Short mmCIF file of C-alpha atoms in Angstrom, two decimals:
data_model
loop_
_atom_site.label_atom_id
_atom_site.label_comp_id
_atom_site.label_asym_id
_atom_site.label_seq_id
_atom_site.Cartn_x
_atom_site.Cartn_y
_atom_site.Cartn_z
CA MET J 1 55.01 166.29 111.81
CA VAL J 2 54.97 162.75 113.72
CA HIS J 3 54.31 163.50 116.96
CA ILE J 4 57.54 161.66 119.27
CA GLU J 5 58.03 162.28 122.51
CA LYS J 6 62.05 162.46 122.52
CA THR J 7 63.05 166.02 121.01
CA ASN J 8 66.07 168.15 121.65
CA ASP J 9 64.58 169.84 124.70
CA ASP J 10 65.38 166.72 126.23
CA LEU J 11 68.85 166.17 125.54
CA PRO J 12 71.44 166.62 127.91
CA SER J 13 73.65 169.55 127.39
CA ASP J 14 76.98 167.04 127.31
CA GLU J 15 77.08 166.34 123.93
CA SER J 16 79.20 163.15 124.88
CA ALA J 17 75.91 162.11 127.22
CA LEU J 18 73.48 161.60 124.49
CA PRO J 19 71.62 158.79 123.86
CA MET J 20 71.54 156.21 121.40
CA THR J 21 68.87 156.72 118.85
CA ASN J 22 67.17 153.60 117.33
CA ILE J 23 65.15 153.57 114.75
CA ALA J 24 63.86 150.48 112.36
CA HIS J 25 63.64 150.72 108.76
CA VAL J 26 60.78 148.68 107.48
CA SER J 27 59.65 148.61 104.15
CA ASP J 28 57.81 146.30 101.55
CA ILE J 29 55.32 144.39 104.02
CA HIS J 30 52.85 143.74 101.02
CA PHE J 31 49.61 142.85 103.04
CA GLY J 32 47.70 140.74 100.43
CA ALA J 33 50.93 138.76 100.05
CA ILE J 34 51.81 138.54 103.67
CA ASP J 35 54.42 135.97 105.14
CA ALA J 36 52.07 135.82 108.67
CA ASP J 37 54.24 133.97 110.65
CA ALA J 38 57.40 136.43 109.64
CA ALA J 39 54.67 139.69 110.20
CA GLU J 40 54.21 138.23 113.72
CA ARG J 41 57.76 137.78 114.77
CA LEU J 42 58.67 141.31 113.01
CA ALA J 43 56.24 143.24 115.18
CA ASP J 44 57.27 141.32 118.63
CA GLN J 45 61.32 141.59 118.16
CA ILE J 46 60.81 145.50 116.82
CA ASN J 47 58.96 145.70 119.89
CA ALA J 48 61.28 144.25 122.06
CA ALA J 49 64.07 145.79 120.90
CA GLY J 50 62.50 149.09 122.21
CA VAL J 51 63.16 151.51 119.25
CA ASP J 52 62.61 155.35 119.27
CA ALA J 53 60.67 155.33 116.11
CA ILE J 54 59.65 152.90 113.13
CA ILE J 55 59.77 154.09 109.85
CA LEU J 56 57.93 152.51 107.06
CA THR J 57 59.11 153.23 103.19
CA GLY J 58 56.02 151.85 101.12
CA ASP J 59 54.52 148.87 99.85
CA LEU J 60 52.36 148.34 102.99
CA THR J 61 49.85 146.33 100.70
CA GLN J 62 50.13 144.55 97.48
CA ALA J 63 47.21 145.98 95.49
CA GLY J 64 45.32 149.06 97.32
CA ARG J 65 42.90 146.98 98.57
CA LYS J 66 40.66 148.19 101.76
CA ARG J 67 41.06 144.97 103.51
CA GLU J 68 44.48 145.01 102.77
CA PHE J 69 44.88 148.47 104.57
CA GLN J 70 42.73 147.40 107.16
CA ALA J 71 45.23 144.83 107.55
CA ALA J 72 48.07 146.84 107.59
CA ALA J 73 46.37 149.23 109.97
CA ALA J 74 45.72 146.66 112.82
CA PHE J 75 49.38 145.26 112.16
CA ILE J 76 50.77 149.20 112.56
CA ARG J 77 48.73 149.70 115.68
CA ARG J 78 50.80 146.86 117.30
CA PHE J 79 53.98 149.07 117.09
CA ARG J 80 54.86 150.67 120.55
CA ALA J 81 56.93 153.28 119.37
CA PRO J 82 55.74 155.79 117.02
CA VAL J 83 55.16 155.26 113.14
CA MET J 84 56.01 157.32 110.15
CA ALA J 85 54.98 156.02 106.67
CA VAL J 86 55.29 156.98 102.98
CA PRO J 87 53.37 155.18 99.98
CA GLY J 88 54.96 152.81 97.68
CA ASN J 89 53.62 152.15 94.34
CA HIS J 90 51.87 149.15 95.26
CA ASP J 91 49.73 151.30 97.81
CA ALA J 92 48.00 152.81 95.09
CA PRO J 93 44.75 150.77 94.16
CA VAL J 94 46.18 148.55 91.19
CA TYR J 95 42.63 146.98 89.79
CA ASN J 96 40.51 150.42 90.56
CA VAL J 97 41.65 152.61 88.05
CA GLY J 98 38.77 155.08 88.53
CA GLN J 99 40.24 155.59 92.16
CA ARG J 100 43.63 155.45 90.88
CA MET J 101 43.12 158.12 88.83
CA THR J 102 40.98 160.58 91.21
CA ASP J 103 42.41 159.57 94.65
CA PRO J 104 44.79 157.27 94.59
CA TRP J 105 46.17 157.95 98.20
CA ARG J 106 42.63 158.22 99.75
CA ARG J 107 43.04 154.53 101.67
CA PHE J 108 46.29 155.37 102.56
CA ARG J 109 45.30 158.37 103.81
CA ALA J 110 42.26 156.70 105.97
CA TYR J 111 43.70 153.81 107.25
CA VAL J 112 47.81 154.60 107.55
CA GLN J 113 48.42 158.26 107.61
CA ASP J 114 47.25 161.40 106.85
CA GLU J 115 50.53 163.11 106.03
CA LEU J 116 52.16 162.18 102.47
CA ARG J 117 55.02 164.56 103.59
CA PRO J 118 55.74 163.49 106.87
CA THR J 119 58.66 164.88 109.09
CA ALA J 120 59.85 163.53 112.52
CA ARG J 121 62.34 164.75 115.48
CA ILE J 122 64.06 161.95 117.48
CA ASN J 123 66.43 163.31 120.11
CA ASP J 124 68.98 164.88 117.49
CA VAL J 125 67.43 163.22 114.34
CA LEU J 126 65.03 164.73 111.49
CA ILE J 127 63.52 162.68 109.49
CA ILE J 128 61.30 163.76 106.33
CA GLY J 129 59.33 161.29 104.53
CA LEU J 130 58.70 161.95 100.67
CA ASN J 131 55.97 160.41 98.34
CA SER J 132 58.38 158.78 95.16
CA ALA J 133 55.01 156.67 93.60
CA ARG J 134 53.07 157.36 91.19
CA ARG J 135 49.08 157.56 90.45
CA ALA J 136 50.35 157.56 86.86
CA GLY J 137 53.33 157.60 84.63
CA PRO J 138 53.79 158.37 81.07
CA SER J 139 55.07 154.42 80.29
CA LEU J 140 52.74 151.30 80.87
CA ASP J 141 54.79 150.67 84.09
CA TRP J 142 53.33 153.08 86.43
CA SER J 143 55.24 151.04 89.24
CA ARG J 144 58.37 153.46 88.46
CA GLY J 145 58.91 156.04 90.91
CA ARG J 146 59.37 160.00 90.72
CA LEU J 147 60.38 163.02 92.71
CA SER J 148 59.47 166.18 91.55
CA ALA J 149 62.00 169.71 91.39
CA LYS J 150 58.76 170.72 94.05
CA GLN J 151 59.58 167.97 96.60
CA LEU J 152 63.11 168.53 96.55
CA LYS J 153 62.95 171.94 96.96
CA ASP J 154 60.63 171.59 99.65
CA ALA J 155 62.66 169.05 101.81
CA SER J 156 65.93 171.02 101.25
CA ASP J 157 64.26 173.99 102.53
CA GLU J 158 63.83 171.73 105.83
CA LEU J 159 66.86 170.50 105.72
CA ARG J 160 68.53 173.76 105.48
CA GLY J 161 66.21 174.84 108.49
CA ALA J 162 66.93 172.41 111.09
CA GLU J 163 69.98 173.41 111.80
CA ASP J 164 70.09 171.62 115.32
CA ALA J 165 69.89 168.32 113.44
CA VAL J 166 72.83 166.55 113.74
CA LEU J 167 71.90 163.37 111.76
CA LYS J 168 69.32 164.16 108.89
CA LEU J 169 67.19 161.30 107.28
CA VAL J 170 65.15 161.71 103.65
CA ALA J 171 62.84 158.22 103.53
CA PHE J 172 61.28 157.31 100.57
CA HIS J 173 60.11 154.20 98.45
CA HIS J 174 62.14 153.97 95.20
CA PRO J 175 65.44 153.76 95.04
CA VAL J 176 68.18 156.03 93.50
CA LEU J 177 71.12 153.77 92.89
CA PRO J 178 70.88 150.09 91.19
CA GLY J 179 71.23 147.05 92.79
CA PRO J 180 70.28 143.16 91.60
CA GLY J 181 67.15 141.59 91.41
CA PRO J 182 64.03 142.38 88.98
CA ALA J 183 63.38 145.52 90.72
CA GLY J 184 66.89 146.73 90.51
CA ASP J 185 67.07 149.54 87.59
CA ALA J 186 63.83 150.76 88.60
CA LEU J 187 65.23 153.93 89.95
CA ILE J 188 63.46 157.16 90.51
CA ASN J 189 63.69 159.74 87.59
CA ASN J 190 67.13 161.76 87.60
CA PRO J 191 68.45 159.90 90.88
CA ALA J 192 71.62 161.74 90.23
CA ARG J 193 69.77 165.18 91.13
CA ALA J 194 68.10 163.95 94.15
CA MET J 195 70.92 162.40 95.27
CA HIS J 196 72.87 166.03 94.89
CA THR J 197 70.07 168.24 95.86
CA LEU J 198 69.35 166.41 99.00
CA SER J 199 73.01 165.82 100.23
CA GLU J 200 73.91 169.87 99.13
CA ALA J 201 71.07 170.72 101.76
CA GLY J 202 72.18 168.67 104.42
CA ALA J 203 71.05 165.30 104.17
CA ASP J 204 73.36 162.31 105.52
CA ALA J 205 71.23 159.00 104.62
CA LEU J 206 68.69 158.19 102.07
CA LEU J 207 65.82 155.36 103.62
CA THR J 208 64.59 153.66 100.60
CA GLY J 209 62.97 150.07 99.48
CA HIS J 210 61.00 148.39 96.41
CA VAL J 211 64.04 146.68 95.45
CA HIS J 212 63.49 144.05 98.34
CA ILE J 213 67.10 143.50 98.56
CA ALA J 214 69.19 144.84 101.69
CA ASN J 215 72.13 146.90 101.33
CA ALA J 216 73.99 150.28 102.74
CA GLN J 217 76.81 152.51 101.24
CA VAL J 218 78.03 155.54 100.66
CA HIS J 219 77.65 157.20 97.31
CA GLU J 220 79.65 160.23 96.21
CA THR J 221 77.72 163.13 95.20
CA PRO J 222 79.41 166.53 93.84
CA ALA J 223 77.94 167.92 97.24
CA LYS J 224 79.31 165.48 99.78
CA PRO J 225 79.07 161.83 100.65
CA ILE J 226 75.44 160.55 101.04
CA ILE J 227 74.54 157.29 103.36
CA VAL J 228 71.83 155.26 101.07
CA ALA J 229 70.07 152.52 102.84
CA ALA J 230 67.87 149.98 101.40
CA ALA J 231 65.54 147.86 103.35
CA GLY J 232 64.49 144.72 102.09
CA THR J 233 60.96 143.10 101.98
CA ALA J 234 60.12 142.97 105.73
CA ALA J 235 57.19 140.37 105.43
CA SER J 236 56.08 139.33 102.34
CA THR J 237 56.17 135.97 100.12
CA ARG J 238 57.31 138.43 97.09
CA LEU J 239 61.16 137.28 97.34
CA ARG J 240 63.83 138.57 95.09
CA GLY J 241 66.69 136.47 95.92
CA GLU J 242 66.98 136.97 99.51
CA LYS J 243 64.42 136.27 102.82
CA PRO J 244 62.59 138.59 104.27
CA SER J 245 64.57 141.51 106.68
CA TYR J 246 64.53 145.04 108.15
CA ASN J 247 67.31 147.60 108.86
CA LEU J 248 67.67 148.47 112.34
CA LEU J 249 69.25 152.23 112.40
CA GLN J 250 71.64 152.84 115.60
CA TRP J 251 72.89 156.55 115.92
CA THR J 252 75.18 156.99 118.26
CA GLY J 253 75.85 161.08 118.34
CA VAL J 254 79.00 160.66 116.27
CA GLU J 255 78.23 157.08 114.13
CA LEU J 256 75.50 155.66 112.39
CA HIS J 257 75.44 151.39 112.27
CA VAL J 258 72.92 150.13 110.06
CA THR J 259 72.26 146.25 111.13
CA VAL J 260 70.18 143.89 108.90
CA GLN J 261 67.77 141.96 110.78
CA ARG J 262 67.21 138.60 108.88
CA TYR J 263 64.06 136.35 109.07
CA GLU J 264 64.96 132.57 109.53
CA ARG J 265 64.21 130.07 111.68
CA ASN J 266 60.77 131.87 112.53
CA GLU J 267 63.23 134.71 114.04
CA PHE J 268 64.93 138.11 113.04
CA THR J 269 68.57 138.44 114.20
CA THR J 270 71.35 139.96 112.63
CA GLU J 271 72.56 138.90 109.33
CA LYS J 272 75.37 142.19 108.37
CA ARG J 273 76.12 145.60 109.91
CA PHE J 274 77.16 148.51 108.54
CA GLN J 275 79.27 151.30 110.00
CA PHE J 276 79.28 154.80 108.98
CA SER J 277 81.21 157.69 110.26
CA ARG J 278 82.53 161.35 109.48
CA GLU J 279 85.69 162.60 109.09
CA ASN J 280 86.17 165.90 108.12
CA GLY J 281 82.75 166.67 107.53
CA ALA J 282 82.05 163.04 105.10
CA TRP J 283 80.39 160.40 105.36
CA ARG J 284 83.21 157.20 105.08
CA GLN J 285 82.05 153.71 105.63
CA HIS J 286 84.09 151.40 107.69
#
């Protein structure tokens, strides 16, 4: 588990006095194809925002090179808040096929985080990270993602076991819903199964990346509605129709606000806000 000082043990007994929980959802930084000015401002503004935690949903590097991971590690050390990360497809070696086949996440473990299935607790929020990237696949497009039945079962068991968590988030790199841009159809395998399984187990929101387009919406599943929040590329030059951004999640204890922070004129500013609340136990978007 990622160590975070704030836990449910610190919460006041009066639920109306629950503290606001702020989480930065950052994705697709792509060291090796980096916008250095955007990266500089990203770190400064997230630190200034005083978030409780930062979730990185993959593609910290462009080609999984050692020097790219070293740059990513130095960047992560700048954050004052705890960081929880999962790999993306670009974080496996692109040009070293031997290492990709034998130990694709060696550099990610060495420089970023040893755990590929991290979990964290912040106040009344549970976060589960999953690795949807793969070393290879049956097609020539190895960038596509996958969540196995075992990954979904393990995550579901943890979701069900966290009865005291009021908001439950699951974070991984690849999308579950189609979207715009050239990567908009690069969904994980059987996305309907993933959304249904995790929703049924109690997940409130899925946090994804990969597409480089920011969005948040409620998606209906046979179990119950689930929020799907996609973060754009945070600081790379690999743009797919929109400028760099990250998402700021604000949990009030009752409502979840997802705010897209867009990079323009050398700073990140609020572009749009999505607001979600539960009605009769089901998520609704306002």
